[in-house]
Coordinates of C-alpha atoms and ligand atoms in Angstrom, one line a residue:
M14 CA 115.0 151.0 152.1
D15 CA 115.3 154.3 150.2
R16 CA 117.2 157.2 151.6
R17 CA 114.1 159.1 152.5
S18 CA 112.4 156.2 154.5
F19 CA 116.1 155.6 156.1
L20 CA 116.1 159.2 157.4
I21 CA 112.6 159.1 158.7
A22 CA 113.2 155.8 160.4
A23 CA 116.7 157.0 161.8
A24 CA 114.7 159.9 163.3
G25 CA 112.4 157.5 165.0
G26 CA 109.3 158.5 163.0
L27 CA 106.9 156.6 160.9
A28 CA 107.2 157.0 157.1
P29 CA 104.3 158.9 155.5
A30 CA 102.0 156.7 153.2
P31 CA 103.3 157.0 149.6
Q32 CA 101.4 159.6 147.5
V33 CA 100.7 160.0 143.8
I34 CA 100.1 163.5 142.1
T35 CA 96.9 163.6 140.0
V36 CA 95.7 166.6 138.2
R37 CA 93.3 167.3 141.2
G38 CA 96.0 167.2 143.7
P39 CA 97.9 164.6 145.8
V40 CA 96.2 161.2 146.8
A41 CA 97.3 158.3 148.6
A42 CA 98.9 155.7 146.2
S43 CA 96.7 153.1 148.2
A44 CA 93.5 154.8 146.8
L45 CA 94.3 154.8 143.0
G46 CA 92.5 151.3 142.4
F47 CA 92.6 149.9 139.1
T48 CA 95.1 151.7 136.9
L49 CA 95.9 152.1 133.2
A50 CA 99.6 153.0 133.4
H51 CA 100.1 154.4 130.0
E52 CA 97.4 156.0 127.9
H53 CA 96.6 159.3 126.1
L54 CA 93.1 160.8 126.9
F55 CA 94.1 163.1 123.8
S56 CA 97.1 164.3 122.0
N57 CA 98.3 166.2 119.0
F58 CA 101.1 163.8 118.1
G59 CA 101.9 164.0 114.4
E60 CA 100.9 167.6 114.4
P61 CA 103.3 170.6 114.4
P62 CA 104.8 171.1 118.1
Q63 CA 102.5 173.3 120.4
E64 CA 102.4 174.0 124.0
P65 CA 100.1 173.9 125.7
G66 CA 98.0 171.8 123.3
R67 CA 95.3 173.5 121.5
Y68 CA 92.0 171.6 120.7
E69 CA 88.2 172.3 119.7
E70 CA 87.3 171.9 123.4
P71 CA 83.6 170.9 122.9
A72 CA 84.5 168.2 120.2
L73 CA 87.1 166.8 122.6
L74 CA 84.9 166.7 125.5
A75 CA 82.0 165.2 123.5
A76 CA 84.4 162.4 122.4
V77 CA 86.6 161.8 125.3
V78 CA 84.1 162.1 128.3
P79 CA 81.6 159.5 127.2
Y80 CA 84.4 157.0 126.2
A81 CA 86.3 157.6 129.4
R82 CA 83.1 157.0 131.4
S83 CA 82.6 153.6 129.7
V84 CA 86.0 152.6 130.7
R85 CA 85.4 153.7 134.2
D86 CA 82.3 151.5 134.0
L87 CA 84.4 148.6 133.2
G88 CA 86.3 149.1 136.3
C89 CA 89.1 151.6 135.7
S90 CA 89.6 154.3 138.3
T91 CA 93.0 155.7 137.4
I92 CA 94.4 156.7 134.1
V93 CA 98.2 157.8 133.6
D94 CA 98.4 160.1 130.8
G95 CA 101.5 160.1 128.6
T96 CA 100.9 163.0 126.3
A97 CA 104.0 165.2 126.8
A98 CA 104.7 168.8 126.4
F99 CA 104.7 170.1 122.8
F100 CA 102.6 167.4 121.6
G101 CA 99.4 168.2 123.1
R102 CA 99.7 168.3 126.8
Q103 CA 96.8 170.2 128.2
P104 CA 96.4 169.9 132.1
R105 CA 93.3 172.0 132.5
L106 CA 91.3 169.6 130.1
L107 CA 92.5 166.6 131.8
R108 CA 91.5 168.1 135.1
R109 CA 87.9 169.1 133.6
I110 CA 87.8 165.3 132.4
S111 CA 88.8 164.0 135.8
E112 CA 86.0 166.1 137.5
L113 CA 83.5 165.1 134.8
T114 CA 84.3 161.3 135.0
G115 CA 85.6 160.8 138.5
L116 CA 88.7 159.0 137.1
N117 CA 92.1 160.0 138.7
I118 CA 94.3 161.3 136.1
L119 CA 98.1 161.9 136.1
T120 CA 99.9 164.4 133.8
N121 CA 103.6 164.9 133.4
T122 CA 106.5 167.2 132.9
G123 CA 109.6 166.4 130.8
Y124 CA 110.6 166.4 127.0
Y125 CA 110.0 164.0 124.4
G126 CA 113.2 163.4 122.5
A127 CA 111.8 160.6 120.1
A128 CA 110.5 161.2 116.9
N129 CA 113.9 162.9 116.0
D130 CA 113.6 165.5 118.6
Q131 CA 110.8 167.3 116.7
Y132 CA 109.0 167.7 119.9
V133 CA 112.1 169.2 121.8
P134 CA 111.9 172.9 122.4
A135 CA 114.6 175.0 120.9
H136 CA 115.7 176.2 124.5
A137 CA 116.4 172.5 125.5
L138 CA 118.9 172.0 122.6
Q139 CA 121.1 174.8 124.0
E140 CA 120.7 174.4 127.7
S141 CA 122.4 172.1 130.2
A142 CA 120.7 169.2 131.9
D143 CA 120.7 171.4 135.1
Q144 CA 118.9 174.1 133.4
I145 CA 116.2 171.8 131.8
S146 CA 115.7 170.1 135.1
A147 CA 115.2 173.5 136.8
R148 CA 112.2 174.1 134.3
W149 CA 110.8 170.7 135.2
L150 CA 111.2 171.1 139.1
A151 CA 109.4 174.6 138.7
E152 CA 106.4 172.9 137.1
F153 CA 106.8 170.2 139.8
R154 CA 106.7 173.0 142.5
D155 CA 104.4 175.6 141.2
G156 CA 102.3 173.6 138.6
I157 CA 102.2 173.8 134.7
A158 CA 101.8 177.3 133.1
G159 CA 99.9 179.0 135.8
T160 CA 97.2 176.1 136.1
G161 CA 98.3 175.2 139.6
I162 CA 98.2 171.5 138.1
R163 CA 101.4 169.6 139.0
P164 CA 102.8 166.7 137.0
G165 CA 102.7 163.1 138.6
F166 CA 105.7 161.8 136.6
L167 CA 108.4 162.7 134.2
K168 CA 107.7 161.7 130.6
I169 CA 110.7 161.4 128.5
G170 CA 111.1 160.2 124.8
V171 CA 114.4 158.8 123.2
D172 CA 115.1 157.8 119.8
P173 CA 116.2 153.9 118.9
G174 CA 119.8 152.9 119.0
P175 CA 122.5 154.5 121.1
L176 CA 121.3 157.7 123.0
S177 CA 121.9 160.8 120.9
P178 CA 123.6 163.7 122.9
T179 CA 120.4 165.3 123.2
D180 CA 118.6 162.3 124.4
R181 CA 121.4 161.6 127.1
K182 CA 121.0 165.1 128.3
L183 CA 117.3 164.6 128.7
I184 CA 117.8 161.5 130.6
S185 CA 120.4 163.3 132.7
A186 CA 118.0 166.3 133.5
A187 CA 115.3 163.5 134.3
A188 CA 117.7 162.1 136.9
L189 CA 118.5 165.5 138.4
T190 CA 114.8 166.4 138.5
H191 CA 114.1 163.0 140.1
L192 CA 116.5 163.5 142.9
Q193 CA 114.8 166.7 143.8
S194 CA 111.3 165.7 143.5
G195 CA 110.8 161.9 143.6
L196 CA 108.9 162.0 140.4
P197 CA 109.1 158.6 138.7
I198 CA 110.9 158.6 135.2
A199 CA 108.8 157.1 132.4
V200 CA 110.8 156.9 129.0
H201 CA 109.5 155.9 125.7
T202 CA 112.0 153.5 124.8
G203 CA 110.4 150.9 122.8
E204 CA 112.3 148.1 121.1
S205 CA 115.7 149.8 121.7
S206 CA 117.4 147.3 124.2
E207 CA 120.5 149.3 123.6
S208 CA 119.2 152.6 125.0
A209 CA 117.4 150.8 127.7
L210 CA 120.5 149.8 129.1
E211 CA 122.4 153.0 128.6
Q212 CA 119.5 154.9 130.2
L213 CA 120.2 152.9 133.4
S214 CA 123.7 153.5 133.3
V215 CA 123.3 157.3 132.8
L216 CA 120.7 157.2 135.8
K217 CA 123.2 155.3 137.9
S218 CA 126.2 158.0 137.2
H219 CA 123.6 160.3 139.0
G220 CA 123.0 157.7 141.9
V221 CA 119.4 157.2 140.7
A222 CA 118.3 153.3 141.1
P223 CA 116.6 151.6 138.4
K224 CA 113.3 151.4 140.4
A225 CA 112.7 155.1 139.6
W226 CA 112.6 154.1 136.0
I227 CA 109.8 152.8 133.7
W228 CA 110.5 151.2 130.3
I229 CA 107.6 152.4 128.2
H230 CA 106.6 150.2 125.2
A231 CA 108.8 147.5 126.7
N232 CA 106.5 145.0 124.8
K233 CA 108.1 146.1 121.6
V234 CA 111.4 144.5 122.6
T235 CA 112.8 141.8 120.3
G236 CA 115.2 139.9 122.4
L237 CA 114.8 139.1 125.8
S238 CA 118.3 139.6 127.4
S239 CA 117.9 143.4 127.9
L240 CA 114.4 142.8 129.3
K241 CA 115.6 140.3 131.8
A242 CA 118.7 142.6 132.8
A243 CA 116.4 145.7 133.4
A244 CA 114.0 143.7 135.2
D245 CA 116.6 142.1 137.4
A246 CA 118.2 145.6 138.0
G247 CA 114.8 146.5 139.5
A248 CA 113.2 148.7 136.6
W249 CA 109.6 148.7 135.9
I250 CA 108.4 147.0 132.6
S251 CA 105.6 148.6 130.9
L252 CA 103.7 146.3 128.6
D253 CA 101.5 149.1 127.2
G254 CA 100.4 148.4 123.5
L255 CA 97.4 146.1 124.3
D256 CA 94.9 145.5 121.6
P257 CA 93.2 142.3 120.5
D258 CA 96.0 141.6 117.8
T259 CA 98.9 142.2 120.3
M260 CA 97.5 140.2 123.2
P261 CA 99.4 136.8 122.5
R262 CA 102.6 138.6 122.6
H263 CA 101.6 140.3 125.7
L264 CA 100.5 137.2 127.4
E265 CA 103.9 135.5 126.4
L266 CA 105.8 138.5 128.0
A267 CA 103.7 138.4 131.0
R268 CA 104.3 134.9 131.3
Q269 CA 108.0 135.0 130.7
L270 CA 108.4 138.0 133.5
K271 CA 106.3 135.6 136.0
E272 CA 108.9 132.7 135.3
W273 CA 111.7 135.3 136.2
G274 CA 109.9 136.2 139.3
R275 CA 109.4 139.7 138.0
L276 CA 105.8 140.0 137.9
R277 CA 105.7 142.7 140.8
Q278 CA 107.5 145.0 138.3
V279 CA 105.0 144.8 135.3
L280 CA 102.5 147.3 134.1
L281 CA 99.7 146.8 131.7
S282 CA 98.2 149.4 129.5
H283 CA 97.1 149.9 125.8
D284 CA 98.6 153.3 124.7
G285 CA 95.4 154.2 123.8
N286 CA 94.2 157.6 122.8
S287 CA 90.6 158.8 122.8
F288 CA 91.1 162.0 120.7
R289 CA 94.0 161.9 118.3
A290 CA 95.3 164.6 116.3
G291 CA 92.3 167.1 117.2
G292 CA 90.0 164.3 116.4
R293 CA 91.1 163.9 113.0
R294 CA 92.5 160.2 113.2
P295 CA 90.6 157.1 114.3
M296 CA 90.8 156.8 118.2
R297 CA 92.8 153.9 119.8
P298 CA 90.6 152.2 122.5
Y299 CA 91.8 151.5 126.1
S300 CA 89.3 148.9 126.9
T301 CA 90.8 145.7 125.7
L302 CA 92.4 144.8 129.0
F303 CA 89.0 144.6 130.7
T304 CA 87.1 143.0 127.8
H305 CA 89.6 140.6 126.6
F306 CA 92.8 140.4 128.3
L307 CA 91.8 139.9 132.0
P308 CA 89.8 136.8 130.9
L309 CA 92.8 135.6 129.0
L310 CA 95.1 136.0 132.0
R311 CA 92.6 134.2 134.1
Q312 CA 92.5 131.4 131.7
A313 CA 96.3 131.3 131.4
G314 CA 96.3 130.5 135.2
F315 CA 97.3 134.0 136.5
S316 CA 95.9 133.9 140.1
K317 CA 93.6 137.0 141.5
E318 CA 96.5 138.1 143.4
E319 CA 98.9 138.3 140.4
I320 CA 96.3 140.1 138.6
R321 CA 95.8 142.6 141.4
W322 CA 99.8 143.2 141.3
L323 CA 99.6 144.0 137.4
T324 CA 96.7 146.4 137.6
V325 CA 96.4 147.9 141.1
D326 CA 99.4 147.4 143.2
N327 CA 102.4 147.8 140.7
P328 CA 101.1 151.0 139.1
A329 CA 100.5 152.5 142.4
S330 CA 104.1 151.6 143.5
A331 CA 105.6 152.7 140.0
Y332 CA 103.9 156.3 140.2
S333 CA 104.5 156.9 144.0
I334 CA 106.7 160.0 144.5
S335 CA 109.8 158.7 146.3
V336 CA 113.3 159.3 145.8
S337 CA 115.1 156.0 144.6
I338 CA 118.8 156.2 145.1
F339 CA 121.5 153.5 145.0
Ligands
LIG3 ZN1 102.0 156.6 124.5

């Protein structure tokens, strides 16, 4: 039981139903339905830093809305958008797309320290973890940049290898923010096993439990020991680079996690992008899960219930607002 549930139980009350914060406001986690746990409706990744993201809006909407509708028609009802501040986050456009498609969409707060800190704003290089956390908490309380749209999770990025001082500070700031807000901490970590375990130890030093942490791009991990260690500790494992070429590896990892009894902690997604770099790069689809991977999972003997965990129940728990302490 987490501290909040304990306090509520101790007070003799009933715990309120878990909630998720979407760009159109909080919804019950149980209402999310089929969720893609890590995608990008659009981004300016690879372009110079900018916040908020600036786009040719008619071109963006003309590309993204019909595609997002087609994914909704395949059975998707919620998309977690990982486009971070300074590489194209634009909550107002996400809300517009949510209204036009009926999809639930989550946006984020936090800073992306991968890609050699090029998307970390200058102030964050100077400020303490507490000062950075205060900025993110302000977005959580008041909404992002006057839009009134609140983030549903923390999106952090770290470079490969041992945590740099800046990346370590960002993880500390995320821990401090989590303790005050209950926002889940999704970290672009990729193949860096070393950093994954180091992040968990930084979180622990702040009293934050691994179940608050989502290992983004865990599908890129090369060895399995850190994946097992993170899963055994209670972390969320995001297998999010799905496309027809990567499916065999995703299936292998899903089987492995099932064998370890950790399927309840696995998230599936594409890391797709329906409008890359202002529409100047080819889009990356986020439909393979529906068209190819679900049939493959069924063929491989994954039960209806297990598939529901991966696509509905797990993302609803991972992205619920809840303070997880040791
Ligand atoms: Zn991504």
